[in-house]
mmCIF file of C-alpha atoms and ligand atoms in Angstrom:
data_model
loop_
_atom_site.group_PDB
_atom_site.id
_atom_site.type_symbol
_atom_site.label_atom_id
_atom_site.label_comp_id
_atom_site.label_asym_id
_atom_site.label_seq_id
_atom_site.Cartn_x
_atom_site.Cartn_y
_atom_site.Cartn_z
ATOM 1 C CA UNK A 32 125.372 109.829 45.052
ATOM 2 C CA UNK A 33 125.087 113.988 44.895
ATOM 3 C CA UNK A 34 126.260 115.586 47.969
ATOM 4 C CA UNK A 35 124.245 118.627 48.608
ATOM 5 C CA UNK A 36 126.232 120.462 51.664
ATOM 6 C CA UNK A 37 123.814 123.791 52.998
ATOM 7 C CA UNK A 38 123.989 125.814 55.910
ATOM 8 C CA UNK A 39 121.537 124.803 57.771
ATOM 9 C CA UNK A 40 118.331 122.697 57.821
ATOM 10 C CA UNK A 41 115.892 125.698 56.609
ATOM 11 C CA UNK A 42 118.365 125.756 53.735
ATOM 12 C CA UNK A 43 118.076 122.266 52.990
ATOM 13 C CA UNK A 44 114.337 122.039 53.954
ATOM 14 C CA UNK A 45 113.499 124.639 50.976
ATOM 15 C CA UNK A 46 115.886 122.893 48.488
ATOM 16 C CA UNK A 47 113.687 119.346 48.968
ATOM 17 C CA UNK A 48 110.698 121.288 49.227
ATOM 18 C CA UNK A 49 111.233 122.790 45.952
ATOM 19 C CA UNK A 50 112.174 119.306 44.568
ATOM 20 C CA UNK A 51 108.619 118.036 45.835
ATOM 21 C CA UNK A 52 106.821 121.330 44.203
ATOM 22 C CA UNK A 53 107.756 120.419 40.965
ATOM 23 C CA UNK A 54 106.983 117.061 41.278
ATOM 24 C CA UNK A 55 103.223 118.369 42.357
ATOM 25 C CA UNK A 56 102.909 120.474 39.458
ATOM 26 C CA UNK A 57 102.999 117.683 36.913
ATOM 27 C CA UNK A 58 99.501 116.616 38.250
ATOM 28 C CA UNK A 59 99.764 113.349 40.280
ATOM 29 C CA UNK A 60 102.824 112.198 42.506
ATOM 30 C CA UNK A 61 103.576 109.812 44.908
ATOM 31 C CA UNK A 62 105.605 110.694 47.614
ATOM 32 C CA UNK A 63 107.758 108.543 50.317
ATOM 33 C CA UNK A 64 107.481 109.688 53.545
ATOM 34 C CA UNK A 65 109.695 109.561 56.825
ATOM 35 C CA UNK A 66 108.988 110.441 60.179
ATOM 36 C CA UNK A 67 111.377 111.655 63.013
ATOM 37 C CA UNK A 68 112.818 115.477 63.816
ATOM 38 C CA UNK A 69 114.807 115.653 60.119
ATOM 39 C CA UNK A 70 112.010 115.970 58.022
ATOM 40 C CA UNK A 71 109.976 118.236 60.120
ATOM 41 C CA UNK A 72 111.610 121.301 57.935
ATOM 42 C CA UNK A 73 110.634 119.953 54.960
ATOM 43 C CA UNK A 74 106.643 119.294 56.588
ATOM 44 C CA UNK A 75 106.791 122.927 58.295
ATOM 45 C CA UNK A 76 108.042 124.229 54.189
ATOM 46 C CA UNK A 77 105.723 122.296 52.568
ATOM 47 C CA UNK A 78 102.903 123.675 55.057
ATOM 48 C CA UNK A 79 103.813 126.909 54.558
ATOM 49 C CA UNK A 80 103.942 126.843 50.708
ATOM 50 C CA UNK A 81 100.571 125.018 50.705
ATOM 51 C CA UNK A 82 98.811 127.727 52.858
ATOM 52 C CA UNK A 83 100.158 130.506 50.714
ATOM 53 C CA UNK A 84 99.368 128.576 47.606
ATOM 54 C CA UNK A 85 102.660 128.000 46.218
ATOM 55 C CA UNK A 86 102.076 123.798 46.185
ATOM 56 C CA UNK A 87 99.478 122.147 44.649
ATOM 57 C CA UNK A 88 98.717 119.335 46.864
ATOM 58 C CA UNK A 89 95.479 117.720 44.364
ATOM 59 C CA UNK A 90 98.013 115.152 43.148
ATOM 60 C CA UNK A 91 99.759 113.969 46.348
ATOM 61 C CA UNK A 92 99.271 110.534 47.731
ATOM 62 C CA UNK A 93 102.109 109.245 49.844
ATOM 63 C CA UNK A 94 103.118 105.500 51.724
ATOM 64 C CA UNK A 95 104.885 106.035 54.999
ATOM 65 C CA UNK A 96 108.141 104.742 55.353
ATOM 66 C CA UNK A 97 107.710 102.064 58.711
ATOM 67 C CA UNK A 98 105.526 102.138 61.526
ATOM 68 C CA UNK A 99 105.544 100.681 65.597
ATOM 69 C CA UNK A 100 103.623 97.233 66.384
ATOM 70 C CA UNK A 101 100.984 97.217 68.927
ATOM 71 C CA UNK A 102 100.062 101.341 69.356
ATOM 72 C CA UNK A 103 96.747 101.950 69.042
ATOM 73 C CA UNK A 104 96.432 104.479 65.568
ATOM 74 C CA UNK A 105 95.965 107.534 67.573
ATOM 75 C CA UNK A 106 98.666 107.036 69.679
ATOM 76 C CA UNK A 107 100.425 110.346 69.762
ATOM 77 C CA UNK A 108 104.038 108.477 68.657
ATOM 78 C CA UNK A 109 102.190 106.093 66.072
ATOM 79 C CA UNK A 110 103.645 107.803 62.518
ATOM 80 C CA UNK A 111 100.606 107.294 61.164
ATOM 81 C CA UNK A 112 99.375 109.872 63.305
ATOM 82 C CA UNK A 113 102.490 111.990 63.196
ATOM 83 C CA UNK A 114 102.447 112.306 59.969
ATOM 84 C CA UNK A 115 98.617 113.175 60.046
ATOM 85 C CA UNK A 116 99.413 115.758 62.071
ATOM 86 C CA UNK A 117 102.448 117.101 60.452
ATOM 87 C CA UNK A 118 101.537 116.516 56.346
ATOM 88 C CA UNK A 119 97.952 115.400 56.127
ATOM 89 C CA UNK A 120 95.947 117.883 57.998
ATOM 90 C CA UNK A 121 98.094 120.938 56.829
ATOM 91 C CA UNK A 122 98.315 119.781 53.226
ATOM 92 C CA UNK A 123 94.616 119.303 53.642
ATOM 93 C CA UNK A 124 95.431 115.889 51.907
ATOM 94 C CA UNK A 125 92.372 113.292 52.234
ATOM 95 C CA UNK A 126 92.248 110.053 54.271
ATOM 96 C CA UNK A 127 93.114 107.923 51.499
ATOM 97 C CA UNK A 128 95.687 109.785 50.028
ATOM 98 C CA UNK A 129 98.330 108.717 52.523
ATOM 99 C CA UNK A 130 98.928 104.985 53.184
ATOM 100 C CA UNK A 131 101.146 103.281 56.154
ATOM 101 C CA UNK A 132 102.055 99.717 57.027
ATOM 102 C CA UNK A 133 99.023 98.732 59.958
ATOM 103 C CA UNK A 134 100.532 98.147 62.583
ATOM 104 C CA UNK A 135 97.898 96.855 64.549
ATOM 105 C CA UNK A 136 97.185 93.745 62.015
ATOM 106 C CA UNK A 137 96.302 90.165 63.638
ATOM 107 C CA UNK A 138 99.035 88.692 60.661
ATOM 108 C CA UNK A 139 102.250 91.182 60.185
ATOM 109 C CA UNK A 140 103.483 89.033 57.828
ATOM 110 C CA UNK A 141 100.344 89.188 55.358
ATOM 111 C CA UNK A 142 100.343 93.159 56.050
ATOM 112 C CA UNK A 143 103.825 93.306 55.361
ATOM 113 C CA UNK A 144 103.335 91.596 51.817
ATOM 114 C CA UNK A 145 100.116 93.717 51.447
ATOM 115 C CA UNK A 146 102.008 97.095 51.565
ATOM 116 C CA UNK A 147 104.681 96.202 49.188
ATOM 117 C CA UNK A 148 102.153 95.443 46.689
ATOM 118 C CA UNK A 149 99.845 98.230 47.058
ATOM 119 C CA UNK A 150 103.041 100.407 46.702
ATOM 120 C CA UNK A 151 103.702 98.385 43.530
ATOM 121 C CA UNK A 152 99.963 99.234 42.410
ATOM 122 C CA UNK A 153 99.898 102.835 42.604
ATOM 123 C CA UNK A 154 102.816 102.701 40.045
ATOM 124 C CA UNK A 155 105.682 103.266 42.760
ATOM 125 C CA UNK A 156 107.265 106.126 45.108
ATOM 126 C CA UNK A 157 108.355 109.114 42.773
ATOM 127 C CA UNK A 158 110.408 110.802 45.708
ATOM 128 C CA UNK A 159 111.171 109.419 48.950
ATOM 129 C CA UNK A 160 112.409 111.125 51.800
ATOM 130 C CA UNK A 161 114.654 109.462 54.379
ATOM 131 C CA UNK A 162 116.457 110.205 57.590
ATOM 132 C CA UNK A 163 119.100 108.081 59.039
ATOM 133 C CA UNK A 164 119.254 106.789 62.263
ATOM 134 C CA UNK A 165 122.681 107.161 64.540
ATOM 135 C CA UNK A 166 123.564 103.579 63.571
ATOM 136 C CA UNK A 167 122.933 104.304 59.938
ATOM 137 C CA UNK A 168 119.598 102.846 59.697
ATOM 138 C CA UNK A 169 116.866 103.998 57.172
ATOM 139 C CA UNK A 170 113.163 102.944 57.847
ATOM 140 C CA UNK A 171 113.788 100.813 60.481
ATOM 141 C CA UNK A 172 115.984 98.580 59.034
ATOM 142 C CA UNK A 173 118.897 98.388 60.877
ATOM 143 C CA UNK A 174 122.323 97.592 60.696
ATOM 144 C CA UNK A 175 122.671 93.616 59.705
ATOM 145 C CA UNK A 176 119.254 94.071 57.379
ATOM 146 C CA UNK A 177 119.263 92.113 54.318
ATOM 147 C CA UNK A 178 120.523 94.893 51.313
ATOM 148 C CA UNK A 179 117.447 93.337 48.926
ATOM 149 C CA UNK A 180 114.600 93.030 52.030
ATOM 150 C CA UNK A 181 111.333 93.650 51.646
ATOM 151 C CA UNK A 182 108.191 95.269 54.226
ATOM 152 C CA UNK A 183 108.324 92.823 56.949
ATOM 153 C CA UNK A 184 109.029 92.809 60.705
ATOM 154 C CA UNK A 185 111.699 94.163 62.565
ATOM 155 C CA UNK A 186 113.297 94.266 66.033
ATOM 156 C CA UNK A 187 114.737 97.414 66.933
ATOM 157 C CA UNK A 188 118.203 97.775 67.868
ATOM 158 C CA UNK A 189 118.566 98.860 71.782
ATOM 159 C CA UNK A 190 120.543 102.218 70.244
ATOM 160 C CA UNK A 191 117.445 103.214 68.570
ATOM 161 C CA UNK A 192 114.734 102.288 71.497
ATOM 162 C CA UNK A 193 117.126 104.579 73.634
ATOM 163 C CA UNK A 194 117.135 107.565 70.590
ATOM 164 C CA UNK A 195 113.411 106.996 69.947
ATOM 165 C CA UNK A 196 112.272 107.201 73.774
ATOM 166 C CA UNK A 197 111.843 110.812 73.188
ATOM 167 C CA UNK A 198 108.665 110.671 71.650
ATOM 168 C CA UNK A 199 107.427 108.044 74.632
ATOM 169 C CA UNK A 200 108.195 110.708 77.624
ATOM 170 C CA UNK A 201 111.362 109.328 77.759
ATOM 171 C CA UNK A 202 110.421 105.743 78.953
ATOM 172 C CA UNK A 203 112.273 103.174 76.752
ATOM 173 C CA UNK A 204 110.047 100.187 78.491
ATOM 174 C CA UNK A 205 107.281 102.010 76.454
ATOM 175 C CA UNK A 206 109.189 102.152 72.887
ATOM 176 C CA UNK A 207 107.469 98.713 71.072
ATOM 177 C CA UNK A 208 110.179 96.348 70.224
ATOM 178 C CA UNK A 209 108.870 95.441 67.321
ATOM 179 C CA UNK A 210 107.752 97.662 64.029
ATOM 180 C CA UNK A 211 106.537 97.338 60.538
ATOM 181 C CA UNK A 212 109.566 98.450 58.014
ATOM 182 C CA UNK A 213 109.774 98.937 54.091
ATOM 183 C CA UNK A 214 112.703 97.265 53.474
ATOM 184 C CA UNK A 215 115.827 98.288 51.768
ATOM 185 C CA UNK A 216 115.092 96.785 48.057
ATOM 186 C CA UNK A 217 111.585 98.558 48.562
ATOM 187 C CA UNK A 218 112.722 101.764 49.358
ATOM 188 C CA UNK A 219 115.701 101.196 46.667
ATOM 189 C CA UNK A 220 112.560 101.116 44.207
ATOM 190 C CA UNK A 221 111.998 104.629 44.415
ATOM 191 C CA UNK A 222 112.539 106.695 41.693
ATOM 192 C CA UNK A 223 114.369 109.565 43.231
ATOM 193 C CA UNK A 224 115.922 109.217 47.001
ATOM 194 C CA UNK A 225 116.672 112.256 49.014
ATOM 195 C CA UNK A 226 118.560 111.415 52.545
ATOM 196 C CA UNK A 227 118.683 114.430 54.815
ATOM 197 C CA UNK A 228 120.729 114.973 57.951
ATOM 198 C CA UNK A 229 121.086 117.758 60.461
ATOM 199 C CA UNK A 230 123.866 118.210 63.273
ATOM 200 C CA UNK A 231 126.863 116.503 64.593
ATOM 201 C CA UNK A 232 125.394 113.697 66.006
ATOM 202 C CA UNK A 233 124.866 112.173 62.821
ATOM 203 C CA UNK A 234 127.854 113.188 61.152
ATOM 204 C CA UNK A 235 129.479 109.269 61.573
ATOM 205 C CA UNK A 236 126.544 108.115 59.682
ATOM 206 C CA UNK A 237 126.434 110.232 56.750
ATOM 207 C CA UNK A 238 130.048 109.366 56.524
ATOM 208 C CA UNK A 239 129.622 105.884 56.557
ATOM 209 C CA UNK A 240 126.903 106.228 54.281
ATOM 210 C CA UNK A 241 128.229 108.327 51.723
ATOM 211 C CA UNK A 242 132.178 107.475 51.868
ATOM 212 C CA UNK A 243 131.967 104.188 53.447
ATOM 213 C CA UNK A 244 132.040 100.523 52.033
ATOM 214 C CA UNK A 245 128.390 98.948 50.847
ATOM 215 C CA UNK A 246 127.408 96.832 53.421
ATOM 216 C CA UNK A 247 124.772 95.818 55.661
ATOM 217 C CA UNK A 248 126.383 97.032 58.714
ATOM 218 C CA UNK A 249 125.441 100.443 57.621
ATOM 219 C CA UNK A 250 121.883 99.721 55.855
ATOM 220 C CA UNK A 251 121.763 103.797 54.615
ATOM 221 C CA UNK A 252 125.179 102.314 52.448
ATOM 222 C CA UNK A 253 122.618 100.815 50.018
ATOM 223 C CA UNK A 254 121.868 104.130 48.874
ATOM 224 C CA UNK A 255 125.147 104.280 46.356
ATOM 225 C CA UNK A 256 123.434 101.305 44.247
ATOM 226 C CA UNK A 257 120.681 104.069 43.281
ATOM 227 C CA UNK A 258 121.434 105.864 40.409
ATOM 228 C CA UNK A 259 119.675 109.022 41.832
ATOM 229 C CA UNK A 260 119.986 109.737 45.197
ATOM 230 C CA UNK A 261 120.643 112.937 47.005
ATOM 231 C CA UNK A 262 122.366 113.309 50.058
ATOM 232 C CA UNK A 263 121.422 116.922 51.648
ATOM 233 C CA UNK A 264 123.265 117.773 54.892
ATOM 234 C CA UNK A 265 123.928 120.501 57.194
ATOM 235 C CA UNK A 266 127.807 121.857 57.596
ATOM 236 C CA UNK A 267 127.855 119.667 61.102
ATOM 237 C CA UNK A 268 126.695 116.538 59.595
ATOM 238 C CA UNK A 269 128.867 116.775 56.638
ATOM 239 C CA UNK A 270 131.797 117.106 59.064
ATOM 240 C CA UNK A 271 133.316 114.018 58.675
ATOM 241 C CA UNK A 272 132.979 113.950 55.053
ATOM 242 C CA UNK A 273 136.300 113.411 53.354
ATOM 243 C CA UNK A 274 135.418 114.211 49.904
ATOM 244 C CA UNK A 275 133.354 117.561 51.194
ATOM 245 C CA UNK A 276 134.993 120.176 49.183
ATOM 246 C CA UNK A 277 134.258 118.098 45.849
ATOM 247 C CA UNK A 278 131.406 118.223 46.574
ATOM 248 C CA UNK A 279 130.985 121.808 47.289
ATOM 249 C CA UNK A 280 132.411 122.779 43.937
ATOM 250 C CA UNK A 281 130.406 119.939 42.137
ATOM 251 C CA UNK A 282 127.060 121.247 43.408
ATOM 252 C CA UNK A 283 128.649 125.042 43.189
ATOM 253 C CA UNK A 284 129.218 124.341 39.133
ATOM 254 C CA UNK A 285 126.320 122.518 38.720
ATOM 255 C CA UNK A 286 124.106 123.986 35.523
ATOM 256 C CA UNK A 287 121.041 126.175 37.057
ATOM 257 C CA UNK A 288 118.770 124.032 34.740
ATOM 258 C CA UNK A 289 119.846 120.698 36.386
ATOM 259 C CA UNK A 290 117.758 120.364 39.959
ATOM 260 C CA UNK A 291 118.587 117.936 42.856
HETATM 261 C C1 GLP B 45 113.455 106.570 62.999
HETATM 262 C C2 GLP B 45 112.895 106.252 61.669
HETATM 263 C C3 GLP B 45 113.808 106.512 60.472
HETATM 264 C C4 GLP B 45 114.517 107.830 60.835
HETATM 265 C C5 GLP B 45 115.587 107.982 62.260
HETATM 266 C C6 GLP B 45 115.934 109.426 62.620
HETATM 267 O O1 GLP B 45 113.549 105.644 64.063
HETATM 268 N N1 GLP B 45 112.325 105.263 61.788
HETATM 269 O O2 GLP B 45 113.038 106.532 59.751
HETATM 270 O O3 GLP B 45 115.058 108.684 59.744
HETATM 271 O O4 GLP B 45 115.224 106.690 63.082
HETATM 272 O O5 GLP B 45 115.189 109.705 63.027
HETATM 273 P P1 GLP B 45 115.577 111.213 63.593
HETATM 274 O O6 GLP B 45 115.205 112.205 61.979
HETATM 275 O O7 GLP B 45 114.531 111.912 64.361
HETATM 276 O O8 GLP B 45 117.368 111.271 63.912
#
């Protein structure tokens, strides 16, 4: 696991956008997109680069990590709609370029299997962006999620319902209780994972993810098993990392040809 401590989220977004631009230059790439506040700075930076011709978007395809069940597709908090506004429109991607699990499917279990199969059929995800929940979740894999799980229906932790109520006018009862989420096993199949975290509210979750034991109690700790995980955090989110000096020294000594 490589840990990169950046000054602020703009510096982090720049670094992550660089990695995406390098992939996109190869002609075709499959991104894994996360929602929430964390990746917004990356999407803003990608939009700037696309606008100024520094990002070739022609070969980009993407899969969403997760989706609420039962929300109309055009509900402003549905992840399909969030990604349409933040990524699809601004990067000028075609309607088929970005796919997500259908939270309105009549048979959600079949939909989950179909979604896993469609990711595999694409050749798999090259680069998966991840945020982290304050309870250590990734996607919507809440504490207790099997580390080998596949895309499936999950029930949200009340703490996540409370965190996410800000996208539902602050009303917890409006937050769907069930979601479809890529499993931890599904996420771990992406070729490169980049987990980002900004701010002190994420500091305990980041420390548990990076330096704690691998446990389903902290779903993000499963990233320690992946051969190519990059954790990009700002100073505040890094404040509980015991080995922060080592991470800084390692990154500072990194040869310039070796990118994240
Ligand atoms: C959400 C998403 C996650 C996200 C996390 C943190 O519920 N399902 O993919 O990483 O919570 O969100 P935020 O970035 O807004 O803190």
